[in-house]
C-alpha cells in the first residue's frame, strides 16, 4: 500500500515532503505500506485550514456537533476489519484483543464524546459571576504507536466535542488508523478544515506543528524525553499543553490479600500488548513472607502467554512493534541480569520466542533492588519486576519511589483496606482489587508521567478555557443555578 496524500481542508491532497517512511509488519518483519511525509508547507496549509474552520465549528450548536461525531463513529465501525488488520500488523497485538481494545473501545469513545458535547457549553454560577467554558482553539494532536486509534480518539474526539479544530500528526510507526479515520471523517461530512491530517517524523513535522504560531494548544502522548522537547517548544509560544508520558506503575499486594489473583492480574496488565502500555503494572510488590510463593505463581501462570502470529487465535503475546523496540528491551534485560537480577519466571529458555517476529519472551525478574534501572525506567516490553517489602508503608514508599506517577494497583483483604492504602500513592489512576477500567474516569499522571487528563468529562475539559462574567446582582441569569 502506498499513501502519498494527506487530508487538509476537507479533501485529500498530495503530501509535498521529500522523505518517505515504511510501515513494517511486526510479525512478518517486512514493510507493507509506504507513506510520503508532509512538508513544512503542508503543516502551514493544515493549520491555516483549521484556523479558518474553527469559528464556524465552535459556533455550531452542540447537538449538531454531536450528530457529526456519531456519524464518525458509524463510519469507523464500518471500517472495523480494516482498522483491526492494520493495527495488528503495525503494533503486534493479537487479533482477538485488537478488535475489542484497539477498535471497539475507541469507537465507543467517539459516541461518548458526542454525548458530552453539551457539557462543553455549560454555564455555571459562581457568586455574582456566570462562568462559561469555551473551546481552547486550534489543537495540535501528536499521538503514539502503541494504541494508535485509542490515543487519537482521546485527543481528537474530545477536542472536536469541545468545539476545537484539529491538526493530527500520528506516529510514523503506526499511522494507518489515522488515514482510515480521515476517510471516516470525510464520509461523516465534518465541515472542511475542522480535522486535518499530516504525517512525518517528530523532529520534522511534529516540531513544525508544535512551533506553529497558529496552534493554540498541543496535546501529546509519547515518551518523557519527547515530552520535554515538545513542552519546551510549546512553552516558547505560551501554548496550552497536555502531556501523557511514561510510567513505571506498581501493583501492591497487602498482607492477607488474594496473592494468586493479584499475581495473575498483574501479569495480564504487564504483558498486555506485549508490555507496550504506558500504564502497565511493571512492578509487583509483595510481602517478603510471600515472595517465594509469588515467584512460584508467576512461573505457573506465565506459560499461558503463548507467542506467535497475532492473527492466530491461539496467540496471547504478539511481537513488539519493531526491531528497535526489541533491541531496547533486550538491552535493558541484559543490563539487569549483569547487575545481579535473576529470572524467576519465563525468559527465553522457558519460553522460546518464535523464529520470526520482533518477540521478547515474557519475563519476571527477581533479586532486583528498588532503585535498579530495571525497576525505575520504563521498559515497554513484557517484563515484570517482583519486589519484596517488609511493611505496607515501605511498599507505598517503593511504589512512589520513581520519577513517574501514572497508574497503580492495590490488592487488599478488603476493598476498604486497599483503598486506604491507595490514598498514599502518587498516581493518577489507582485500581483497587482488580476493579475494571473506567473509560469515563480521568486518566493522566504526576511528575515525569506528564500533565493534564484524558477520557470522559475531564478529558473534554482539557480542551476548554473559562470566561467569567461579573454581573449586576439583578441580572436574570443569576437567579438560576445554571443559566
XYZ file of C-alpha atoms in Angstrom:
483
model
C 0.000 0.000 0.000
C 1.249 3.464 -0.872
C -0.018 6.642 0.761
C 1.061 9.827 -0.974
C -1.787 12.070 0.174
C -2.749 13.801 3.394
C -6.122 15.205 4.459
C -6.334 19.004 4.614
C -9.316 21.357 4.441
C -11.822 18.601 3.721
C -10.012 16.934 0.839
C -7.131 14.605 0.083
C -4.081 16.482 -1.153
C -0.618 15.375 -2.255
C 1.963 15.405 0.536
C 4.868 17.568 -0.609
C 7.635 16.335 1.677
C 10.685 14.623 0.197
C 11.005 11.821 2.762
C 9.132 8.528 2.776
C 8.530 6.160 5.664
C 7.796 2.436 5.667
C 5.289 0.731 7.929
C 6.624 -2.673 8.935
C 4.592 -5.790 9.761
C 5.780 -6.631 13.281
C 5.371 -10.385 12.733
C 6.485 -10.779 9.118
C 9.304 -8.225 9.640
C 8.625 -6.788 6.180
C 7.216 -3.432 5.041
C 3.566 -3.452 3.981
C 2.907 0.270 3.466
C 4.870 3.312 2.338
C 3.935 6.883 3.178
C 5.178 10.191 1.843
C 5.944 12.696 4.576
C 4.402 16.124 4.857
C 6.451 19.278 4.401
C 6.524 22.470 6.450
C 4.304 23.985 3.766
C 1.786 21.171 4.304
C 1.757 21.959 8.025
C 1.139 25.629 7.215
C -1.815 24.713 4.985
C -3.267 22.366 7.612
C -3.036 24.922 10.412
C -4.455 27.658 8.175
C -7.413 25.418 7.289
C -8.022 24.636 10.959
C -7.930 28.321 11.895
C -10.461 29.225 9.210
C -12.756 26.353 10.216
C -12.643 26.901 13.964
C -15.075 29.843 14.345
C -17.848 28.085 12.450
C -17.330 24.755 14.194
C -17.185 26.291 17.671
C -20.376 28.254 16.949
C -22.249 25.166 15.769
C -24.901 24.076 18.299
C -23.754 21.192 20.485
C -26.487 18.906 19.167
C -25.192 19.351 15.627
C -21.569 18.708 16.638
C -22.745 15.584 18.466
C -24.557 14.383 15.359
C -21.354 14.706 13.304
C -19.291 12.838 15.899
C -21.802 9.985 15.950
C -21.519 9.825 12.166
C -17.742 9.485 12.530
C -18.266 6.606 14.954
C -20.593 4.897 12.477
C -18.091 5.319 9.639
C -15.299 3.927 11.817
C -17.435 0.945 12.779
C -17.907 0.158 9.087
C -14.104 0.023 8.841
C -13.600 -2.282 11.834
C -11.887 -5.077 9.905
C -9.509 -2.733 8.094
C -8.625 -0.939 11.338
C -8.045 -4.201 13.205
C -5.843 -5.647 10.481
C -3.698 -2.510 10.204
C -3.190 -2.128 13.964
C -2.499 -5.848 14.431
C 0.242 -5.713 11.808
C 1.736 -2.416 12.993
C 1.698 -2.995 16.747
C 1.627 -6.805 17.109
C -1.368 -7.122 19.444
C -3.221 -10.448 18.920
C -6.275 -10.141 16.686
C -8.723 -11.362 19.329
C -7.735 -8.384 21.507
C -7.297 -5.809 18.756
C -10.963 -5.615 17.770
C -12.126 -5.202 21.357
C -9.392 -2.953 22.777
C -7.880 -1.130 19.815
C -11.009 -0.642 17.690
C -14.332 -1.139 19.517
C -13.279 0.864 22.587
C -12.231 3.960 20.593
C -15.428 3.819 18.533
C -17.432 3.745 21.768
C -15.402 6.743 22.969
C -16.386 8.786 19.892
C -20.015 8.155 20.860
C -19.359 9.100 24.491
C -17.787 12.388 23.438
C -20.791 13.072 21.230
C -22.961 12.684 24.323
C -20.671 15.026 26.259
C -20.809 17.821 23.680
C -23.374 19.793 25.640
C -21.125 19.797 28.716
C -18.584 21.831 26.760
C -21.050 24.723 26.564
C -22.351 24.711 30.101
C -22.628 27.929 32.058
C -22.302 27.853 35.841
C -22.947 30.424 38.533
C -20.224 31.439 40.970
C -21.406 34.212 43.275
C -22.341 37.157 41.042
C -20.468 35.694 38.054
C -21.510 33.451 35.219
C -18.673 31.174 34.113
C -18.674 29.799 30.565
C -16.455 27.138 29.091
C -15.133 27.988 25.630
C -13.026 25.960 23.165
C -9.254 26.262 23.526
C -8.872 26.922 19.782
C -6.782 25.106 17.186
C -5.260 21.948 18.665
C -2.211 20.008 17.513
C -2.675 16.327 18.390
C 0.528 14.241 18.303
C -0.078 10.573 19.039
C 1.947 7.385 19.701
C 2.036 3.971 18.061
C 1.094 1.555 20.855
C -2.677 2.259 20.928
C -2.949 4.371 17.789
C -6.707 4.829 17.308
C -7.373 4.974 21.046
C -4.864 7.776 21.574
C -6.075 9.698 18.534
C -9.644 9.431 19.834
C -8.749 10.604 23.353
C -7.425 13.799 21.806
C -9.221 14.480 18.519
C -12.732 13.370 19.551
C -12.538 15.291 22.833
C -11.182 18.403 21.114
C -13.871 18.307 18.424
C -16.581 17.778 21.045
C -15.298 20.838 22.884
C -15.596 22.930 19.720
C -11.915 22.992 18.773
C -10.474 22.296 15.337
C -7.654 19.756 14.987
C -4.421 19.059 13.152
C -3.338 15.470 13.786
C 0.144 14.022 13.381
C 0.123 10.283 14.150
C 3.178 8.140 14.851
C 5.039 7.185 11.707
C 5.369 3.634 13.136
C 1.590 3.029 13.223
C -0.152 5.693 11.123
C -2.706 3.719 9.126
C -5.633 4.032 11.538
C -5.263 7.827 11.252
C -5.748 7.606 7.494
C -8.783 5.371 7.956
C -10.125 7.900 10.464
C -9.682 10.672 7.900
C -11.739 8.590 5.467
C -14.433 8.209 8.128
C -14.419 11.955 8.835
C -14.804 12.719 5.127
C -17.722 10.276 4.951
C -19.298 11.855 8.039
C -19.111 15.246 6.310
C -17.439 17.232 9.042
C -17.012 20.830 7.859
C -13.909 21.453 5.774
C -10.811 22.187 7.861
C -12.217 21.033 11.197
C -9.998 17.930 11.078
C -6.674 17.824 9.231
C -4.076 15.050 8.931
C -0.353 15.486 8.317
C 2.304 12.805 8.504
C 6.017 12.539 9.188
C 8.770 12.262 11.771
C 8.512 14.043 15.088
C 11.689 16.144 14.797
C 10.486 17.489 11.451
C 6.712 17.589 11.072
C 5.944 17.348 14.787
C 8.192 20.251 15.740
C 6.896 22.379 12.856
C 3.380 21.783 14.132
C 4.173 22.475 17.797
C 6.055 25.689 16.994
C 3.454 26.980 14.544
C 2.043 30.359 15.680
C -1.439 29.298 14.539
C -1.626 26.483 17.113
C -3.319 27.366 20.411
C -2.890 24.031 22.229
C -0.688 20.943 21.946
C -1.834 17.522 23.171
C 0.925 14.899 23.069
C 1.276 11.292 24.163
C 4.655 9.577 23.983
C 7.973 9.230 25.742
C 9.059 11.504 28.564
C 12.112 12.510 26.505
C 9.959 13.660 23.589
C 7.523 15.273 26.004
C 10.273 17.502 27.390
C 11.183 18.662 23.885
C 7.568 19.336 22.950
C 6.949 21.079 26.261
C 9.917 23.385 25.673
C 8.809 24.186 22.123
C 5.189 24.795 23.145
C 6.284 26.826 26.155
C 8.218 29.206 23.939
C 4.896 30.153 22.358
C 2.978 30.024 25.664
C 0.654 27.418 24.207
C -1.755 25.402 26.302
C -0.217 21.958 26.845
C -1.368 18.444 27.748
C 1.221 15.673 28.068
C 0.625 11.963 28.717
C 4.072 10.430 29.037
C 5.794 7.374 30.515
C 5.063 5.228 33.520
C 6.552 2.688 35.889
C 3.384 1.595 37.593
C 3.361 -0.600 40.681
C 0.902 -3.214 41.930
C 0.960 -3.596 45.718
C -0.270 -6.796 47.372
C -1.068 -6.142 51.020
C -0.760 -8.900 53.667
C -3.823 -11.137 53.609
C -4.814 -10.273 50.038
C -5.538 -12.943 47.417
C -1.974 -13.397 46.207
C -2.778 -15.787 43.361
C -5.361 -13.450 41.827
C -3.069 -10.454 42.263
C -0.139 -12.176 40.529
C -2.321 -13.406 37.668
C -3.928 -9.990 37.168
C -0.605 -8.138 37.313
C 0.902 -10.421 34.697
C -2.100 -9.720 32.467
C -1.570 -5.971 32.851
C 2.189 -6.099 32.421
C 2.029 -8.288 29.323
C -0.986 -6.680 27.615
C 0.050 -5.516 24.148
C 3.398 -7.236 24.813
C 4.082 -4.728 27.584
C 3.720 -1.801 25.189
C 1.332 0.042 27.507
C 2.278 3.212 29.374
C 0.093 2.344 32.371
C 1.114 -1.340 32.587
C 1.891 -2.666 36.047
C 5.584 -3.462 35.661
C 6.480 -3.742 39.358
C 4.770 -6.226 41.667
C 5.322 -5.537 45.364
C 4.581 -8.437 47.744
C 5.174 -9.040 51.451
C 8.607 -10.587 51.995
C 6.933 -13.650 53.552
C 5.018 -14.221 50.279
C 7.895 -13.566 47.878
C 8.806 -17.216 47.196
C 5.172 -18.142 46.616
C 4.708 -15.174 44.287
C 7.682 -16.402 42.225
C 6.111 -19.867 42.033
C 2.739 -18.445 40.997
C 4.340 -16.332 38.278
C 6.035 -19.471 36.965
C 2.690 -21.284 36.878
C 0.860 -18.525 35.012
C 3.482 -17.327 32.559
C 3.154 -20.368 30.314
C -0.288 -19.147 29.266
C 1.317 -16.326 27.275
C 1.736 -18.225 24.027
C 3.761 -16.291 21.459
C 3.065 -16.478 17.746
C 1.337 -14.964 14.750
C -1.041 -12.240 16.022
C -3.636 -13.466 13.532
C -3.653 -16.914 15.183
C -6.468 -17.213 17.793
C -4.105 -19.251 19.997
C -1.638 -16.359 20.319
C -1.777 -14.391 23.549
C 1.526 -12.499 23.295
C 2.414 -10.880 19.997
C 5.678 -9.306 18.828
C 6.922 -5.868 19.721
C 6.308 -3.080 17.227
C 9.747 -3.107 15.615
C 13.389 -4.104 15.646
C 14.491 -1.004 17.537
C 11.941 -1.645 20.270
C 13.042 -5.273 20.620
C 16.693 -4.267 20.803
C 15.948 -1.725 23.532
C 14.028 -4.203 25.696
C 16.673 -6.897 25.281
C 19.414 -4.422 26.190
C 17.615 -3.459 29.396
C 17.157 -7.115 30.318
C 20.825 -7.880 29.718
C 21.846 -4.889 31.823
C 19.593 -6.020 34.678
C 20.922 -9.602 34.605
C 24.500 -8.344 34.531
C 23.683 -6.268 37.610
C 22.520 -9.274 39.646
C 18.865 -9.710 38.733
C 17.674 -13.233 38.064
C 14.846 -14.657 36.019
C 12.250 -16.167 38.375
C 9.665 -16.972 35.687
C 9.623 -17.097 31.920
C 12.564 -15.838 29.907
C 13.881 -17.167 26.589
C 14.892 -20.563 27.998
C 11.484 -21.370 29.478
C 9.519 -19.544 26.750
C 11.498 -19.702 23.475
C 10.360 -16.928 21.089
C 9.244 -17.779 17.549
C 11.854 -17.702 14.799
C 10.336 -14.646 13.156
C 8.683 -11.539 14.507
C 10.054 -8.938 16.905
C 9.479 -11.063 20.010
C 10.814 -10.806 23.541
C 9.932 -13.707 25.826
C 7.650 -12.854 28.779
C 9.961 -12.436 31.751
C 9.626 -11.954 35.509
C 12.745 -10.739 37.304
C 13.640 -11.125 40.961
C 16.632 -10.131 43.118
C 16.198 -6.547 41.964
C 16.820 -3.501 44.154
C 14.020 -0.895 44.086
C 16.482 1.698 42.765
C 17.870 -0.511 39.965
C 17.382 0.800 36.433
C 15.008 -2.045 35.509
C 12.798 -1.045 38.479
C 12.993 2.687 37.739
C 12.873 3.055 33.954
C 10.061 2.308 31.530
C 10.859 -0.889 29.601
C 7.866 -1.064 27.244
C 8.149 -4.802 26.835
C 6.813 -7.965 28.548
C 8.998 -7.609 31.661
C 7.734 -7.624 35.255
C 9.904 -6.932 38.309
C 8.994 -8.710 41.556
C 9.931 -6.745 44.692
C 9.536 -7.841 48.345
C 8.724 -5.399 51.140
C 8.568 -5.560 54.953
C 5.741 -3.141 55.814
C 2.877 -1.553 53.859
C 4.433 1.859 54.473
C 7.625 0.641 52.808
C 5.599 -0.723 49.863
C 3.975 2.675 49.323
C 7.371 4.381 49.516
C 8.783 1.970 46.913
C 5.759 2.459 44.664
C 6.193 6.237 44.876
C 9.954 5.982 44.512
C 10.252 6.567 40.762
C 10.055 9.796 38.734
C 6.714 8.626 37.326
C 3.171 8.663 38.670
C 0.783 7.370 36.033
C -1.068 4.353 37.471
C -1.020 1.861 40.326
C -2.908 -1.084 41.732
C -3.572 -2.161 45.324
C -4.779 -5.570 46.465
C -6.065 -5.982 49.998
C -8.050 -8.432 52.102
C -10.920 -5.980 51.589
C -11.532 -3.151 49.151
C -11.718 -0.738 52.088
C -8.240 -1.710 53.287
C -6.823 -1.420 49.764
C -8.476 1.972 49.235
C -6.995 3.343 52.464
C -3.536 2.274 51.331
C -4.136 3.771 47.860
C -4.593 7.218 49.418
C -0.842 7.303 49.989
C 0.026 6.723 46.336
C 1.113 9.476 43.980
C -0.511 8.077 40.841
C -3.183 9.488 38.565
C -5.263 6.323 38.408
C -5.358 3.555 41.016
C -7.102 0.206 40.585
C -8.495 -1.400 43.735
C -8.739 -5.210 43.998
C -8.885 -5.697 40.239
C -11.749 -3.281 39.549
C -12.444 -2.883 35.818
C -11.084 0.046 33.818
C -13.447 3.029 33.734
C -13.179 4.804 30.344
C -15.021 7.865 31.661
C -12.686 8.476 34.622
C -9.792 10.937 34.211
C -6.517 9.379 33.065
C -3.117 11.015 33.438
C -0.217 11.260 35.818
C 2.197 13.182 38.007
C 5.865 14.005 37.634
C 7.502 12.600 34.509
C 4.214 10.932 33.565
C 3.082 14.333 32.340
C 0.310 16.833 32.971
C -3.359 17.062 32.122
C -6.062 14.414 31.999
C -7.789 12.446 29.245
C -11.064 10.496 28.946
C -14.624 11.401 29.854
C -15.733 14.849 31.079
C -12.285 15.713 32.439
C -10.717 14.843 29.090
C -13.136 17.167 27.316
C -12.433 19.986 29.778
C -8.725 19.842 28.859
C -9.681 21.406 25.532
C -11.627 24.313 27.043
C -10.864 27.590 28.764
C -13.125 29.593 31.063
C -14.566 33.080 30.743
C -16.157 34.622 33.823
C -18.599 37.498 33.505
C -19.158 39.611 36.642
C -22.779 40.725 36.510
C -25.073 43.028 38.488
C -26.992 41.156 41.191
C -30.300 41.763 39.408
C -29.178 40.080 36.177
C -31.841 37.394 35.387
C -29.356 34.590 34.825
C -28.073 34.894 38.376
C -31.443 33.784 39.696
C -30.902 30.240 38.344
C -28.301 27.590 39.282
C -27.393 27.218 35.583
C -28.078 29.932 33.058
